[in-house]
N, CA, C and O atoms as a MOPAC input file, in Angstrom:
PM7 MOZYME 1SCF
protein

 N     12.08800 1   214.92200 1   -81.28700 1
 C     11.28000 1   214.94200 1   -82.49400 1
 C     10.49200 1   213.64300 1   -82.63700 1
 O      9.30700 1   213.66900 1   -82.97100 1
 N     11.13300 1   212.52400 1   -82.39100 1
 C     10.45100 1   211.23500 1   -82.50100 1
 C      9.33300 1   211.12300 1   -81.47800 1
 O      8.27000 1   210.57600 1   -81.77200 1
 N      9.56600 1   211.63200 1   -80.29300 1
 C      8.55600 1   211.57300 1   -79.24100 1
 C      7.30800 1   212.36600 1   -79.63600 1
 O      6.18600 1   211.91600 1   -79.40300 1
 N      7.49900 1   213.52100 1   -80.22300 1
 C      6.36900 1   214.34000 1   -80.66800 1
 C      5.60700 1   213.63200 1   -81.78000 1
 O      4.37700 1   213.67100 1   -81.80700 1
 N      6.31100 1   212.99500 1   -82.68400 1
 C      5.66600 1   212.26700 1   -83.77200 1
 C      4.87500 1   211.07900 1   -83.22900 1
 O      3.76800 1   210.79900 1   -83.68900 1
 N      5.44400 1   210.39200 1   -82.25900 1
 C      4.72700 1   209.27600 1   -81.63100 1
 C      3.44200 1   209.75100 1   -80.95700 1
 O      2.40200 1   209.10400 1   -81.07200 1
 N      3.51400 1   210.87900 1   -80.25600 1
 C      2.31800 1   211.44200 1   -79.61100 1
 C      1.26500 1   211.81600 1   -80.65500 1
 O      0.07400 1   211.55900 1   -80.47400 1
 N      1.72500 1   212.42900 1   -81.75100 1
 C      0.80300 1   212.80500 1   -82.82100 1
 C      0.10600 1   211.57300 1   -83.38700 1
 O     -1.11200 1   211.57900 1   -83.56400 1
 N      0.86100 1   210.52600 1   -83.67200 1
 C      0.28500 1   209.29400 1   -84.21700 1
 C     -0.71500 1   208.67100 1   -83.24700 1
 O     -1.79400 1   208.24000 1   -83.65100 1
 N     -0.35400 1   208.62700 1   -81.97600 1
 C     -1.26000 1   208.06900 1   -80.96600 1
 C     -2.54700 1   208.88600 1   -80.87000 1
 O     -3.64200 1   208.32900 1   -80.79400 1
 N     -2.40300 1   210.20900 1   -80.87500 1
 C     -3.58500 1   211.08000 1   -80.81100 1
 C     -4.45400 1   210.90300 1   -82.04900 1
 O     -5.67800 1   210.82800 1   -81.94700 1
 N     -3.82500 1   210.83600 1   -83.20900 1
 C     -4.57800 1   210.66700 1   -84.45900 1
 C     -5.31900 1   209.33100 1   -84.46600 1
 O     -6.48600 1   209.26400 1   -84.85200 1
 N     -4.63900 1   208.27300 1   -84.03900 1
 C     -5.25700 1   206.94400 1   -83.98600 1
 C     -6.44900 1   206.96200 1   -83.03000 1
 O     -7.50100 1   206.40100 1   -83.33600 1
 N     -6.28800 1   207.59500 1   -81.89300 1
 C     -7.38900 1   207.68600 1   -80.91300 1
 C     -8.57500 1   208.45400 1   -81.49000 1
 O     -9.72500 1   208.05500 1   -81.30700 1
 N     -8.29400 1   209.55800 1   -82.18900 1
 C     -9.38300 1   210.32900 1   -82.80100 1
 C    -10.09800 1   209.51600 1   -83.87600 1
 O    -11.32400 1   209.55900 1   -83.97500 1
 N     -9.33900 1   208.77900 1   -84.67700 1
 C     -9.93400 1   207.96000 1   -85.72500 1
 C    -10.80200 1   206.85500 1   -85.12000 1
 O    -11.90800 1   206.59500 1   -85.59400 1
 N    -10.29400 1   206.21300 1   -84.07700 1
 C    -11.06000 1   205.14900 1   -83.42800 1
 C    -12.34300 1   205.70200 1   -82.81200 1
 O    -13.39900 1   205.07500 1   -82.90400 1
 N    -12.25500 1   206.85300 1   -82.19700 1
 C    -13.45000 1   207.47000 1   -81.60800 1
 C    -14.45200 1   207.84900 1   -82.69900 1
 O    -15.65800 1   207.67100 1   -82.52600 1
 N    -13.95700 1   208.37000 1   -83.81600 1
 C    -14.83700 1   208.75400 1   -84.91800 1
 C    -15.54600 1   207.53400 1   -85.50100 1
 O    -16.73000 1   207.60200 1   -85.83000 1
 N    -14.82800 1   206.42300 1   -85.62900 1
 C    -15.43000 1   205.20300 1   -86.16600 1
 C    -16.48000 1   204.66400 1   -85.20000 1
 O    -17.58000 1   204.30400 1   -85.62000 1
 N    -16.15500 1   204.60700 1   -83.93000 1
 C    -17.11600 1   204.11000 1   -82.93800 1
 C    -18.37300 1   204.97400 1   -82.92900 1
 O    -19.48600 1   204.45300 1   -82.85900 1
 N    -18.20000 1   206.28400 1   -83.00000 1
 C    -19.33100 1   207.20500 1   -83.01800 1
 C    -20.15700 1   207.02300 1   -84.28800 1
 O    -21.38700 1   207.01000 1   -84.22600 1
 N    -19.50400 1   206.88400 1   -85.42700 1
 C    -20.21400 1   206.68800 1   -86.69600 1
 C    -21.01200 1   205.38800 1   -86.67600 1
 O    -22.16000 1   205.35800 1   -87.11900 1
 N    -20.41000 1   204.31600 1   -86.16600 1
 C    -21.11100 1   203.03100 1   -86.09400 1
 C    -22.33800 1   203.13700 1   -85.19800 1
 O    -23.40000 1   202.61000 1   -85.52900 1
 N    -22.19500 1   203.81200 1   -84.07400 1
 C    -23.31500 1   203.98400 1   -83.14100 1
 C    -24.44100 1   204.77800 1   -83.79300 1
 O    -25.60700 1   204.39500 1   -83.70700 1
 N    -24.08800 1   205.88300 1   -84.44500 1
 C    -25.10700 1   206.72400 1   -85.07500 1
 C    -25.81100 1   205.99200 1   -86.21900 1
 O    -27.03100 1   206.08200 1   -86.35300 1
 N    -25.05100 1   205.27100 1   -87.03900 1
 C    -25.66700 1   204.51800 1   -88.13500 1
 C    -26.61000 1   203.45100 1   -87.57700 1
 O    -27.71500 1   203.25900 1   -88.08400 1
 N    -26.16100 1   202.76800 1   -86.53600 1
 C    -26.97500 1   201.71800 1   -85.92700 1
 C    -28.24400 1   202.30200 1   -85.31500 1
 O    -29.33100 1   201.76000 1   -85.51200 1
 N    -28.11700 1   203.39800 1   -84.57900 1
 C    -29.27400 1   204.01600 1   -83.93300 1
 C    -30.28500 1   204.54900 1   -84.94700 1
 O    -31.48900 1   204.54200 1   -84.69200 1
 N    -29.79300 1   205.00800 1   -86.09200 1
 C    -30.69400 1   205.57300 1   -87.09600 1
 C    -31.29500 1   204.50900 1   -88.00200 1
 O    -32.15400 1   204.80300 1   -88.83400 1
 N    -30.83500 1   203.25800 1   -87.83700 1
 C    -31.38000 1   202.16700 1   -88.63200 1
 C    -30.82200 1   202.08200 1   -90.03800 1
 O    -31.34200 1   201.33500 1   -90.86600 1
 N    -29.77800 1   202.83100 1   -90.31900 1
 C    -29.16400 1   202.78300 1   -91.64200 1
 C    -28.31400 1   201.51800 1   -91.77600 1
 O    -27.76500 1   201.03200 1   -90.78700 1
 N    -28.20500 1   200.99000 1   -92.98600 1
 C    -27.34400 1   199.82100 1   -93.18600 1
 C    -25.89900 1   200.15700 1   -92.81600 1
 O    -25.40200 1   201.24500 1   -93.10400 1
 N    -25.25500 1   199.21400 1   -92.18500 1
 C    -23.87000 1   199.41900 1   -91.76000 1
 C    -22.97400 1   198.56700 1   -92.63700 1
 O    -23.13000 1   197.35000 1   -92.72400 1
 N    -22.02400 1   199.23900 1   -93.28900 1
 C    -21.00900 1   198.54700 1   -94.07000 1
 C    -19.73900 1   199.39500 1   -94.05500 1
 O    -19.73300 1   200.52000 1   -93.55400 1
 N    -18.68300 1   198.84400 1   -94.60300 1
 C    -17.38500 1   199.52500 1   -94.57100 1
 C    -17.47300 1   200.91100 1   -95.20500 1
 O    -16.98100 1   201.88400 1   -94.63500 1
 N    -18.09100 1   201.00600 1   -96.36900 1
 C    -18.15100 1   202.28800 1   -97.07800 1
 C    -18.90200 1   203.34900 1   -96.28200 1
 O    -18.44800 1   204.48800 1   -96.18200 1
 N    -20.04300 1   202.98200 1   -95.72000 1
 C    -20.83000 1   203.95200 1   -94.94100 1
 C    -20.08500 1   204.39700 1   -93.68300 1
 O    -20.06000 1   205.58500 1   -93.35900 1
 N    -19.49000 1   203.45800 1   -92.99100 1
 C    -18.77100 1   203.81300 1   -91.75900 1
 C    -17.57100 1   204.69400 1   -92.09500 1
 O    -17.32100 1   205.68500 1   -91.40800 1
 N    -16.82700 1   204.34300 1   -93.14300 1
 C    -15.65700 1   205.14000 1   -93.53700 1
 C    -16.07000 1   206.56900 1   -93.87200 1
 O    -15.43700 1   207.52600 1   -93.42400 1
 N    -17.13600 1   206.70900 1   -94.66300 1
 C    -17.60000 1   208.05100 1   -95.03900 1
 C    -18.07200 1   208.83600 1   -93.82300 1
 O    -17.75100 1   210.01700 1   -93.68600 1
 N    -18.82500 1   208.19800 1   -92.94800 1
 C    -19.35500 1   208.88400 1   -91.76200 1
 C    -18.25600 1   209.27100 1   -90.78200 1
 O    -18.35600 1   210.29500 1   -90.10500 1
 N    -17.20200 1   208.45000 1   -90.70300 1
 C    -16.13200 1   208.69700 1   -89.73900 1
 C    -14.98800 1   209.52800 1   -90.31100 1
 O    -14.15100 1   210.03600 1   -89.56600 1
 N    -14.95500 1   209.66400 1   -91.63500 1
 C    -13.85800 1   210.41300 1   -92.25200 1
 C    -12.55000 1   209.65300 1   -92.27600 1
 O    -11.47600 1   210.24900 1   -92.18600 1
 N    -12.63800 1   208.33000 1   -92.39800 1
 C    -11.43800 1   207.49900 1   -92.50100 1
 C    -11.49600 1   206.73400 1   -93.82400 1
 O    -12.53800 1   206.68600 1   -94.47900 1
 N    -10.38500 1   206.14600 1   -94.20200 1
 C    -10.37200 1   205.39500 1   -95.45400 1
 C    -10.96200 1   204.00600 1   -95.25700 1
 O    -10.91900 1   203.44500 1   -94.16200 1
 N    -11.50700 1   203.47000 1   -96.32300 1
 C    -12.02100 1   202.10300 1   -96.26400 1
 C    -10.88100 1   201.13200 1   -95.95600 1
 O    -11.06500 1   200.18100 1   -95.19600 1
 N     -9.70500 1   201.36800 1   -96.54100 1
 C     -8.56500 1   200.47800 1   -96.30100 1
 C     -8.19900 1   200.45300 1   -94.82000 1
 O     -7.87800 1   199.39400 1   -94.27900 1
 N     -8.24500 1   201.60700 1   -94.16200 1
 C     -7.93000 1   201.65400 1   -92.73700 1
 C     -8.90500 1   200.77300 1   -91.96300 1
 O     -8.51000 1   200.05100 1   -91.04800 1
 N    -10.19600 1   200.84100 1   -92.34200 1
 C    -11.19200 1   200.00200 1   -91.67100 1
 C    -10.97000 1   198.52400 1   -91.95000 1
 O    -11.08700 1   197.69700 1   -91.04500 1
 N    -10.65000 1   198.18200 1   -93.19900 1
 C    -10.40700 1   196.78000 1   -93.53400 1
 C     -9.23600 1   196.21800 1   -92.72900 1
 O     -9.23200 1   195.03400 1   -92.39000 1
 N     -8.24500 1   197.05500 1   -92.42200 1
 C     -7.06200 1   196.60400 1   -91.69800 1
 C     -7.19800 1   196.71700 1   -90.18500 1
 O     -6.27700 1   196.36100 1   -89.45000 1
 N     -8.33400 1   197.20700 1   -89.72100 1
 C     -8.49800 1   197.45900 1   -88.29100 1
 C     -9.39500 1   196.40200 1   -87.63000 1
 O    -10.08700 1   195.65200 1   -88.31800 1
 N     -9.37700 1   196.35000 1   -86.30100 1
 C    -10.29000 1   195.45400 1   -85.58500 1
 C    -11.76000 1   195.83200 1   -85.78100 1
 O    -12.64300 1   195.01300 1   -85.52900 1
 N    -12.03000 1   197.05300 1   -86.22400 1
 C    -13.41200 1   197.46900 1   -86.46700 1
 C    -14.06600 1   196.63900 1   -87.56400 1
 O    -15.29100 1   196.52900 1   -87.61700 1
 N    -13.26200 1   196.06500 1   -88.42700 1
 C    -13.82700 1   195.26600 1   -89.51200 1
 C    -14.70600 1   194.13900 1   -88.95900 1
 O    -15.79800 1   193.88900 1   -89.47000 1
 N    -14.23000 1   193.47500 1   -87.93400 1
 C    -14.99900 1   192.38000 1   -87.33200 1
 C    -16.29400 1   192.90400 1   -86.70800 1
 O    -17.33900 1   192.26000 1   -86.80500 1
 N    -16.22300 1   194.05900 1   -86.07600 1
 C    -17.42500 1   194.63800 1   -85.46800 1
 C    -18.44500 1   195.03300 1   -86.53000 1
 O    -19.64600 1   194.82700 1   -86.35600 1
 N    -17.95900 1   195.59800 1   -87.62200 1
 C    -18.85300 1   195.97400 1   -88.72100 1
 C    -19.49200 1   194.72900 1   -89.31000 1
 O    -20.68400 1   194.72900 1   -89.61800 1
 N    -18.71800 1   193.67700 1   -89.47000 1
 C    -19.26900 1   192.42500 1   -90.01500 1
 C    -20.34200 1   191.85900 1   -89.08300 1
 O    -21.37100 1   191.37000 1   -89.54900 1
 N    -20.10900 1   191.92000 1   -87.78300 1
 C    -21.12400 1   191.41200 1   -86.84900 1
 C    -22.42900 1   192.20000 1   -86.97800 1
 O    -23.51500 1   191.62300 1   -86.94700 1
 N    -22.31400 1   193.51500 1   -87.12200 1
 C    -23.51700 1   194.32600 1   -87.30100 1
 C    -24.19000 1   194.02000 1   -88.63000 1
 O    -25.41800 1   193.99500 1   -88.71300 1
 N    -23.40600 1   193.78800 1   -89.65800 1
 C    -23.96800 1   193.42700 1   -90.96600 1
 C    -24.67400 1   192.08100 1   -90.88800 1
 O    -25.74800 1   191.90300 1   -91.46200 1
 N    -24.06600 1   191.13300 1   -90.17700 1
 C    -24.68700 1   189.81300 1   -90.02000 1
 C    -26.01600 1   189.93500 1   -89.28500 1
 O    -26.99200 1   189.26700 1   -89.62400 1
 N    -26.03700 1   190.78900 1   -88.28400 1
 C    -27.27000 1   191.00000 1   -87.53500 1
 C    -28.36200 1   191.53300 1   -88.46300 1
 O    -29.52400 1   191.14000 1   -88.35900 1
 N    -27.97900 1   192.43000 1   -89.36600 1
 C    -28.95000 1   193.00400 1   -90.30000 1
 C    -29.36500 1   191.99700 1   -91.37000 1
 O    -30.55100 1   191.85300 1   -91.66700 1
 N    -28.38400 1   191.30200 1   -91.94600 1
 C    -28.65600 1   190.42500 1   -93.08600 1
 C    -28.86200 1   188.97200 1   -92.68500 1
 O    -29.52800 1   188.21600 1   -93.39100 1
 N    -28.29600 1   188.58600 1   -91.56200 1
 C    -28.42800 1   187.20700 1   -91.11200 1
 C    -27.36900 1   186.26700 1   -91.64500 1
 O    -27.30400 1   185.11900 1   -91.20700 1
 N    -26.52700 1   186.71500 1   -92.58500 1
 C    -25.49500 1   185.84600 1   -93.15100 1
 C    -24.27300 1   186.65400 1   -93.55700 1
 O    -24.31300 1   187.88200 1   -93.64100 1
 N    -23.19300 1   185.93600 1   -93.80500 1
 C    -21.99600 1   186.48300 1   -94.43600 1
 C    -21.28500 1   185.32300 1   -95.11800 1
 O    -21.54600 1   184.15800 1   -94.81600 1
 N    -20.39500 1   185.64700 1   -96.02900 1
 C    -19.72100 1   184.58000 1   -96.76100 1
 C    -18.70200 1   183.87800 1   -95.86900 1
 O    -18.11300 1   184.51500 1   -94.99600 1
 N    -18.48300 1   182.57600 1   -96.07100 1
 C    -17.48300 1   181.85400 1   -95.27700 1
 C    -16.08600 1   182.43700 1   -95.43600 1
 O    -15.32300 1   182.48700 1   -94.47100 1
 N    -15.74300 1   182.87800 1   -96.64500 1
 C    -14.41000 1   183.44400 1   -96.86700 1
 C    -14.22400 1   184.71400 1   -96.05100 1
 O    -13.16000 1   184.93500 1   -95.47400 1
 N    -15.24300 1   185.53800 1   -96.00200 1
 C    -15.14700 1   186.77700 1   -95.23000 1
 C    -15.04600 1   186.47000 1   -93.74100 1
 O    -14.27100 1   187.11000 1   -93.03000 1
 N    -15.81900 1   185.50100 1   -93.26200 1
 C    -15.74200 1   185.13800 1   -91.84000 1
 C    -14.35000 1   184.64400 1   -91.47700 1
 O    -13.84500 1   184.96600 1   -90.40100 1
 N    -13.71800 1   183.86300 1   -92.35800 1
 C    -12.34700 1   183.38800 1   -92.09000 1
 C    -11.38300 1   184.56500 1   -92.02300 1
 O    -10.52100 1   184.61700 1   -91.14500 1
 N    -11.52700 1   185.50900 1   -92.94800 1
 C    -10.66300 1   186.67700 1   -92.97400 1
 C    -10.83400 1   187.50500 1   -91.70800 1
 O     -9.84800 1   187.94200 1   -91.11500 1
 N    -12.06800 1   187.72200 1   -91.29200 1
 C    -12.35200 1   188.48300 1   -90.07600 1
 C    -11.77200 1   187.75800 1   -88.86300 1
 O    -11.17900 1   188.39000 1   -87.98800 1
 N    -11.93900 1   186.45300 1   -88.80600 1
 C    -11.40700 1   185.68500 1   -87.68000 1
 C     -9.89100 1   185.80400 1   -87.62400 1
 O     -9.31700 1   185.94900 1   -86.54400 1
 N     -9.24300 1   185.74400 1   -88.77800 1
 C     -7.78400 1   185.85700 1   -88.81900 1
 C     -7.35300 1   187.24000 1   -88.35600 1
 O     -6.44500 1   187.35300 1   -87.53300 1
 N     -7.98800 1   188.30300 1   -88.87000 1
 C     -7.62300 1   189.67700 1   -88.48500 1
 C     -7.87800 1   189.89600 1   -87.00100 1
 O     -7.07300 1   190.52900 1   -86.31800 1
 N     -8.99200 1   189.37900 1   -86.50100 1
 C     -9.31500 1   189.53200 1   -85.09400 1
 C     -8.28300 1   188.82400 1   -84.22700 1
 O     -7.85500 1   189.35800 1   -83.20300 1
 N     -7.88600 1   187.62900 1   -84.63500 1
 C     -6.87300 1   186.87500 1   -83.90000 1
 C     -5.53900 1   187.61400 1   -83.92000 1
 O     -4.86300 1   187.70900 1   -82.89600 1
 N     -5.16200 1   188.13800 1   -85.08600 1
 C     -3.88200 1   188.84300 1   -85.22300 1
 C     -3.84000 1   190.11200 1   -84.37500 1
 O     -2.79700 1   190.46300 1   -83.82300 1
 N     -4.97200 1   190.79000 1   -84.27600 1
 C     -5.00100 1   192.06200 1   -83.53300 1
 C     -5.22600 1   191.87000 1   -82.04600 1
 O     -5.06000 1   192.80700 1   -81.26500 1
 N     -5.60200 1   190.66200 1   -81.65000 1
 C     -5.84200 1   190.40000 1   -80.23200 1
 C     -7.19500 1   190.86300 1   -79.74400 1
 O     -7.43200 1   190.91200 1   -78.53800 1
 N     -8.08900 1   191.20400 1   -80.66200 1
 C     -9.43800 1   191.67100 1   -80.28500 1
 C    -10.35000 1   190.51100 1   -80.06300 1
 O    -11.52300 1   190.70000 1   -79.74100 1

């Protein structure tokens, strides 16, 4: 039973990651602003999941590219999450 649950979780995580990557690519290609809310809605995942994931740093980099800046506090948070996740 535990093995089946582990497989389900791994499959679900993989599907979520693929959906987020696809949503980010489509938003970027279409020229739409990229932020946590838009990516979450497009990918069908929660904003909290994105905030806790390595995708947060990638989304911030795309936002910086669009806007040219981000807050120092947010950059520190992203750096910490990225370091913790090994990304």
